[in-house]
CSV table of C-alpha atoms in Angstrom, one decimal:
chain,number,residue,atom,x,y,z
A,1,UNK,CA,-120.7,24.5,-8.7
A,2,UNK,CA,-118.8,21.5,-9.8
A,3,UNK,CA,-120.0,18.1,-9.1
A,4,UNK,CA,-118.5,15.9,-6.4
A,5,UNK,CA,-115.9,13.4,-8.5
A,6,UNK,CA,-117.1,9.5,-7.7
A,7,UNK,CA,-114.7,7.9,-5.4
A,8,UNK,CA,-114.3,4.2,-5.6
A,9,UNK,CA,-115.3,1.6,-3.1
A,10,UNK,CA,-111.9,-0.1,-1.6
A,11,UNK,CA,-112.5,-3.3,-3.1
A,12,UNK,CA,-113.2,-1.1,-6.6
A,13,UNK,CA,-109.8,0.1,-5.9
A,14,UNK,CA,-107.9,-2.6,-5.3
A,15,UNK,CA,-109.1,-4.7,-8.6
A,16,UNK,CA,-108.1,-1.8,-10.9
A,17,UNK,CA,-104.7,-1.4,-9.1
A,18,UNK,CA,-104.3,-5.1,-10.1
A,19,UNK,CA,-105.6,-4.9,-13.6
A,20,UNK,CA,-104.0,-1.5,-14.4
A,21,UNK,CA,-100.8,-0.7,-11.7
A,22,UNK,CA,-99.7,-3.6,-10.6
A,23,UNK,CA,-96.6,-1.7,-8.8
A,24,UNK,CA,-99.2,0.5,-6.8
A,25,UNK,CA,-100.8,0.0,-4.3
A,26,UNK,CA,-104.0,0.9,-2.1
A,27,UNK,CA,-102.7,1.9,1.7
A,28,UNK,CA,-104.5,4.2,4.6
A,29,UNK,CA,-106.8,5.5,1.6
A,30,UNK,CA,-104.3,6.8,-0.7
A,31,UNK,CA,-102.6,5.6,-4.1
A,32,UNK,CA,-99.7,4.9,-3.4
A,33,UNK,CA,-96.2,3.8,-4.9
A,34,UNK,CA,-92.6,4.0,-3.4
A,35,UNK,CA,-89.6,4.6,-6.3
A,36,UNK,CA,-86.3,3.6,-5.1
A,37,UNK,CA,-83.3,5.7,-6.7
A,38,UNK,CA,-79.5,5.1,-6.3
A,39,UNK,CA,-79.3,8.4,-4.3
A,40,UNK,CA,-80.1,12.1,-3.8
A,41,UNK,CA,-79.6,13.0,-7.8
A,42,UNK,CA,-82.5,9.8,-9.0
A,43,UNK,CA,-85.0,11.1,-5.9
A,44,UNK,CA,-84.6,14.9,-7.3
A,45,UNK,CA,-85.2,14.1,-10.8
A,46,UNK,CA,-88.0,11.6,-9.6
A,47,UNK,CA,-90.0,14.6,-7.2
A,48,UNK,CA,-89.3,16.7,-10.7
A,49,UNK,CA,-90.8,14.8,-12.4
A,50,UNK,CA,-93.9,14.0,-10.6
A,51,UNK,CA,-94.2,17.8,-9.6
A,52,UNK,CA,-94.5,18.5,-12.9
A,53,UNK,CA,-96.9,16.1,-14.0
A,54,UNK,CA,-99.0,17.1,-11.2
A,55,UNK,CA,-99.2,20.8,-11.9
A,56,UNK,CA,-100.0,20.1,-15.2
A,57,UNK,CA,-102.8,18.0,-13.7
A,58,UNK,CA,-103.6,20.6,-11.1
A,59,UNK,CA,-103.8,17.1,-8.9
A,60,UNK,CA,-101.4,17.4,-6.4
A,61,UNK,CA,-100.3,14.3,-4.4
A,62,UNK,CA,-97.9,13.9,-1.1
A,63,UNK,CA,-94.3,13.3,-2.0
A,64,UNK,CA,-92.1,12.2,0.9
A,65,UNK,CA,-88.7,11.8,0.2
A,66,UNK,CA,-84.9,10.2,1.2
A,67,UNK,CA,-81.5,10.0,-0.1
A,68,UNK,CA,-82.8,6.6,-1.9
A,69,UNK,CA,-86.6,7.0,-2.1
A,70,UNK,CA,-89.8,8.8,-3.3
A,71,UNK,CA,-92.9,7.8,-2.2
A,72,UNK,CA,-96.5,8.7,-3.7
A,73,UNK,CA,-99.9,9.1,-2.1
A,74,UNK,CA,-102.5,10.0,-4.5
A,75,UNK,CA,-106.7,10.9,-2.7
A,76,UNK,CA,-108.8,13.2,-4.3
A,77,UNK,CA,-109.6,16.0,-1.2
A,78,UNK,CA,-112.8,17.1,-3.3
A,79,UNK,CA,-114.6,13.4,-3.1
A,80,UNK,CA,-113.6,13.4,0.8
A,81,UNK,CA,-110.3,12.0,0.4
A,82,UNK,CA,-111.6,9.2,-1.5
A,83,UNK,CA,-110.3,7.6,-4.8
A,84,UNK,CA,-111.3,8.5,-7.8
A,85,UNK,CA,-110.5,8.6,-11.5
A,86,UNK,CA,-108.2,11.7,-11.2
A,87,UNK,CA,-106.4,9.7,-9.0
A,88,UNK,CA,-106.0,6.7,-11.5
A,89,UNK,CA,-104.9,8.8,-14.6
A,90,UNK,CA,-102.3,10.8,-12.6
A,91,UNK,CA,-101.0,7.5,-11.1
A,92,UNK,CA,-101.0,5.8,-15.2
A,93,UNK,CA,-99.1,9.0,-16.1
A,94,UNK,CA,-96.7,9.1,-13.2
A,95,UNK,CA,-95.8,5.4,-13.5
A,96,UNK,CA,-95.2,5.9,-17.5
A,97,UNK,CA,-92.8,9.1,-17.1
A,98,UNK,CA,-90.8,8.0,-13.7
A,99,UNK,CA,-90.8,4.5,-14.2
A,100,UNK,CA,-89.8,4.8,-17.8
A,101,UNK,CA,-87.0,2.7,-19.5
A,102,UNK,CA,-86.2,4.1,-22.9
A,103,UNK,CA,-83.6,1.0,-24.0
A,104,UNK,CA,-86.7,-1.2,-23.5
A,105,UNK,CA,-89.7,0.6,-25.5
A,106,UNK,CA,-87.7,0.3,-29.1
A,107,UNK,CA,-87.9,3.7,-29.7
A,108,UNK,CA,-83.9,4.1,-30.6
A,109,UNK,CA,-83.4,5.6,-27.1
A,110,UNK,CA,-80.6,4.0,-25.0
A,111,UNK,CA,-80.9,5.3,-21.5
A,112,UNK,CA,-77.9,5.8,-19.3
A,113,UNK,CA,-74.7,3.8,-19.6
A,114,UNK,CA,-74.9,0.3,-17.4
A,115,UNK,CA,-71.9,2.0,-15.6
A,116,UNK,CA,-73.4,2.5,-11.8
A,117,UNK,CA,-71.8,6.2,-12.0
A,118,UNK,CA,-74.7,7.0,-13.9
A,119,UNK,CA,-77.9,4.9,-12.3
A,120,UNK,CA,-80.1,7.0,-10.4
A,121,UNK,CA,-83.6,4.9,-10.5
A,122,UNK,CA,-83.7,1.2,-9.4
A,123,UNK,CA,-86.2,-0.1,-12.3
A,124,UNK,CA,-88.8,-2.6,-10.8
């Protein structure tokens, strides 16, 4: 039998959220982190995107969803709904794919035109 992952005191929480996602946040015991889209096409491709990193992870998080939103709540059910490291990396990754903005990381990827036909995430 596997051990039972660490979770993190609140206060523990909170000072790595500050020094390592600044855009998440620590709320009724979950990770969490809302993405605002410019409609239904940016929230599918966001849940996407998430879903996938999370089945990779086998780390499944609630996803609630809206025409112009995804929000994120990460726990760990195995350390009693607690916060733990799991929780952390899956955040880091999530934040890197869905908050990603190719035209800015000099990797000779543009992104999408600036023409609002083709938004669908609001960057932070």
């Amino acid at each position: 039998m596997a051990a039972k992952p660490h979770a993190y005191p609140p206060a523990e929480v909170e000072a790595r959220l500050a020094r390592d996602l600044p855009r998440w946040r620590y709320q009724d015991g979950n990770l969490y982190r809302r993405y605002e889209t410019h409609g239904w096409k940016g929230t599918m491709l966001a849940i996407g995107a998430i879903g996938h990193l999370a089945e990779a992870a086998w780390h499944h998080p609630e996803i609630a969803a809206s025409w112009g939103w995804v929000e994120v709540r990460l726990n760990t059910h195995d350390a009693g709904g607690g916060i733990t490291d799991r929780d952390f990396a899956l955040a880091r990754k999530i934040e890197e794919v869905v908050a990603w903005q190719p035209a800015r990381d000099g990797a000779g990827l543009d992104g999408p035109p600036a023409d609002p036909r083709h938004a669908y995430l609001k960057y932070d």
